[in-house]
Amino acid sequence: MRRADRLFQLVQLIRGRRLSTAAHLAGRLAVSERTIYRDVAELQHQGVPIEGEAGVGYRLGSGFELPPLMFTREEAKALVASVRLAQQGLDPGLAREAEDALGKIMSVLPAAARAAAESLAIYAPLIGGDTGNQQRLQQLREAVQARRKVQLHYRDPQDKTSRRTIRPLGCFFWGKVWTLAAWCEARRDFRSFRIDRIQSMEVLEGGFPQEAGKTLADFLRHVGAPVL
């Protein structure tokens, strides 16, 4: 890859994430972290408002825009496949938004790329989907975004039921089931709940602040997952 192409790709990767570490960028571009440091310094010298530093991560400052991208046929097919596969696991609200977003992308593609993408023979039909679980997933996702506490009536793997007041932190999909990562007020610790084991739930009026030791990043460190 030419350096000019790599610099362009680097800007695209940085602007596509809230914070990108040099290790992540190096892995995506198949170069060393030292090369990333040099390339970021070069972009900053050229006036690209990249914020951050080595060892912490980088993000793109506000007010910087690149020309709109045009997708190749293969990229367009990958987008269609991704949306079709993802929709079977998404809640109803996100599934509709994904379909609308894909429609906007398809509408600006060249005719040949659009035809190739639309004819892609990959489908993921919904078979026996649990409407109740999908609705709970949407409610929990919205509670995470609004930082609203939730009261759960939950059944554990031993069929014991309990009521918990939790701070929802994030929803995770494991191929067949969704789980909710949360801070449990009663246990004063992190807990994961299978959404299909939630008997009933209520999103409470009271919100909750970001507190050190009780955030999603803290949860990920707690379970040994990378914080990206």
Tab-separated table of C-alpha atoms in Angstrom, residues 24-163:
chain	number	residue	atom	x	y	z
A	24	HIS	CA	-5.534	-1.364	17.029
A	25	LEU	CA	-4.563	0.878	14.096
A	26	ALA	CA	-1.351	-1.063	13.467
A	27	GLY	CA	-3.290	-4.321	13.373
A	28	ARG	CA	-5.844	-2.970	10.906
A	29	LEU	CA	-3.190	-1.548	8.571
A	30	ALA	CA	-0.673	-4.405	9.008
A	31	VAL	CA	2.153	-2.086	10.041
A	32	SER	CA	4.136	-1.509	13.214
A	33	GLU	CA	3.025	0.792	16.014
A	34	ARG	CA	6.130	2.892	15.304
A	35	THR	CA	4.802	3.457	11.776
A	36	ILE	CA	1.446	4.566	13.209
A	37	TYR	CA	3.192	7.089	15.462
A	38	ARG	CA	5.088	8.505	12.467
A	39	ASP	CA	1.993	8.613	10.269
A	40	VAL	CA	-0.092	10.360	12.946
A	41	ALA	CA	2.667	12.937	13.422
A	42	GLU	CA	2.734	13.526	9.665
A	43	LEU	CA	-1.031	13.973	9.504
A	44	GLN	CA	-0.952	16.383	12.437
A	45	HIS	CA	1.814	18.327	10.668
A	46	GLN	CA	-0.439	18.543	7.580
A	47	GLY	CA	-3.204	20.082	9.678
A	48	VAL	CA	-5.447	17.059	10.326
A	49	PRO	CA	-6.838	17.653	13.871
A	50	ILE	CA	-5.934	14.292	15.403
A	51	GLU	CA	-6.078	14.476	19.184
A	52	GLY	CA	-4.438	12.131	21.675
A	53	GLU	CA	-1.016	10.673	22.217
A	54	ALA	CA	1.028	7.502	22.002
A	55	GLY	CA	0.103	4.984	24.664
A	56	VAL	CA	-3.372	6.466	25.165
A	57	GLY	CA	-5.169	6.567	21.833
A	58	TYR	CA	-6.248	8.907	19.070
A	59	ARG	CA	-9.482	10.550	17.946
A	60	LEU	CA	-10.395	13.038	15.256
A	61	GLY	CA	-11.220	16.564	16.358
A	62	SER	CA	-14.516	18.183	15.418
A	63	GLY	CA	-14.947	20.156	12.230
A	64	PHE	CA	-12.849	17.917	9.974
A	65	GLU	CA	-14.559	16.381	6.962
A	66	LEU	CA	-13.394	14.115	4.148
A	67	PRO	CA	-15.112	13.796	0.778
A	68	PRO	CA	-17.876	11.148	0.726
A	69	LEU	CA	-16.625	7.643	0.003
A	70	MET	CA	-17.775	5.446	-2.846
A	71	PHE	CA	-18.077	1.728	-2.194
A	72	THR	CA	-16.800	-0.978	-4.517
A	73	ARG	CA	-19.063	-3.861	-5.558
A	74	GLU	CA	-17.475	-6.157	-2.986
A	75	GLU	CA	-17.790	-3.559	-0.211
A	76	ALA	CA	-21.452	-3.006	-1.109
A	77	LYS	CA	-22.097	-6.765	-0.956
A	78	ALA	CA	-20.353	-6.938	2.422
A	79	LEU	CA	-22.624	-4.169	3.750
A	80	VAL	CA	-25.773	-5.957	2.567
A	81	ALA	CA	-24.614	-9.255	4.076
A	82	SER	CA	-23.731	-7.570	7.377
A	83	VAL	CA	-27.109	-5.862	7.723
A	84	ARG	CA	-29.068	-8.989	6.775
A	85	LEU	CA	-27.170	-11.123	9.279
A	86	ALA	CA	-27.295	-8.503	12.021
A	87	GLN	CA	-31.018	-7.874	11.769
A	88	GLN	CA	-31.938	-11.273	13.182
A	89	GLY	CA	-30.258	-10.374	16.473
A	90	LEU	CA	-31.134	-6.693	16.721
A	91	ASP	CA	-34.073	-5.246	18.583
A	92	PRO	CA	-36.935	-3.917	16.416
A	93	GLY	CA	-35.846	-0.273	16.637
A	94	LEU	CA	-32.248	-0.889	15.595
A	95	ALA	CA	-33.300	-3.373	12.893
A	96	ARG	CA	-35.453	-0.671	11.260
A	97	GLU	CA	-32.664	1.897	11.517
A	98	ALA	CA	-30.184	-0.552	9.965
A	99	GLU	CA	-32.564	-1.169	7.052
A	100	ASP	CA	-33.073	2.583	6.547
A	101	ALA	CA	-29.325	3.263	6.682
A	102	LEU	CA	-28.641	0.535	4.138
A	103	GLY	CA	-31.310	1.981	1.861
A	104	LYS	CA	-29.596	5.394	1.926
A	105	ILE	CA	-26.247	3.841	1.077
A	106	MET	CA	-27.725	1.770	-1.758
A	107	SER	CA	-29.451	4.813	-3.226
A	108	VAL	CA	-26.137	6.559	-3.960
A	109	LEU	CA	-24.262	3.550	-5.336
A	110	PRO	CA	-23.515	3.214	-9.045
A	111	ALA	CA	-26.074	1.012	-10.789
A	112	ALA	CA	-23.688	-1.939	-11.238
A	113	ALA	CA	-22.612	-1.975	-7.576
A	114	ARG	CA	-26.224	-1.625	-6.396
A	115	ALA	CA	-27.382	-4.498	-8.613
A	116	ALA	CA	-24.556	-6.740	-7.412
A	117	ALA	CA	-25.350	-5.982	-3.766
A	118	GLU	CA	-29.105	-6.451	-4.120
A	119	SER	CA	-28.642	-9.822	-5.833
A	120	LEU	CA	-26.432	-11.191	-3.058
A	121	ALA	CA	-27.779	-14.662	-2.185
A	122	ILE	CA	-27.173	-14.464	1.564
A	123	TYR	CA	-30.211	-14.278	3.837
A	124	ALA	CA	-30.885	-14.643	7.558
A	125	PRO	CA	-34.631	-15.215	8.016
A	126	LEU	CA	-36.107	-14.817	11.471
A	127	ILE	CA	-37.289	-18.232	12.661
A	128	GLY	CA	-39.128	-18.526	15.944
A	129	GLY	CA	-37.907	-15.187	17.255
A	130	ASP	CA	-39.033	-14.269	20.759
A	131	THR	CA	-40.871	-10.956	20.463
A	132	GLY	CA	-40.742	-10.437	24.230
A	133	ASN	CA	-36.950	-10.763	24.290
A	134	GLN	CA	-36.592	-8.335	21.381
A	135	GLN	CA	-38.761	-5.759	23.127
A	136	ARG	CA	-36.788	-6.165	26.373
A	137	LEU	CA	-33.556	-5.790	24.431
A	138	GLN	CA	-34.758	-2.484	22.983
A	139	GLN	CA	-35.871	-1.231	26.402
A	140	LEU	CA	-32.534	-2.175	27.952
A	141	ARG	CA	-30.523	-0.621	25.134
A	142	GLU	CA	-32.457	2.626	25.553
A	143	ALA	CA	-31.991	2.472	29.348
A	144	VAL	CA	-28.228	2.093	28.834
A	145	GLN	CA	-28.167	5.150	26.581
A	146	ALA	CA	-30.299	7.223	28.971
A	147	ARG	CA	-28.461	5.935	32.092
A	148	ARG	CA	-31.704	4.894	33.727
A	149	LYS	CA	-31.815	2.291	36.479
A	150	VAL	CA	-33.840	-0.856	35.839
A	151	GLN	CA	-35.643	-3.180	38.227
A	152	LEU	CA	-35.542	-6.816	37.120
A	153	HIS	CA	-37.542	-9.865	38.125
A	154	TYR	CA	-34.937	-12.469	37.176
A	155	ARG	CA	-34.766	-16.261	37.038
A	156	ASP	CA	-31.256	-17.740	37.376
A	157	PRO	CA	-30.019	-21.076	35.904
A	158	GLN	CA	-31.146	-22.867	39.114
A	159	ASP	CA	-34.696	-21.523	38.635
A	160	LYS	CA	-34.367	-19.236	41.638
A	161	THR	CA	-36.053	-15.875	41.174
A	162	SER	CA	-34.998	-12.548	42.586
A	163	ARG	CA	-35.654	-8.855	42.190
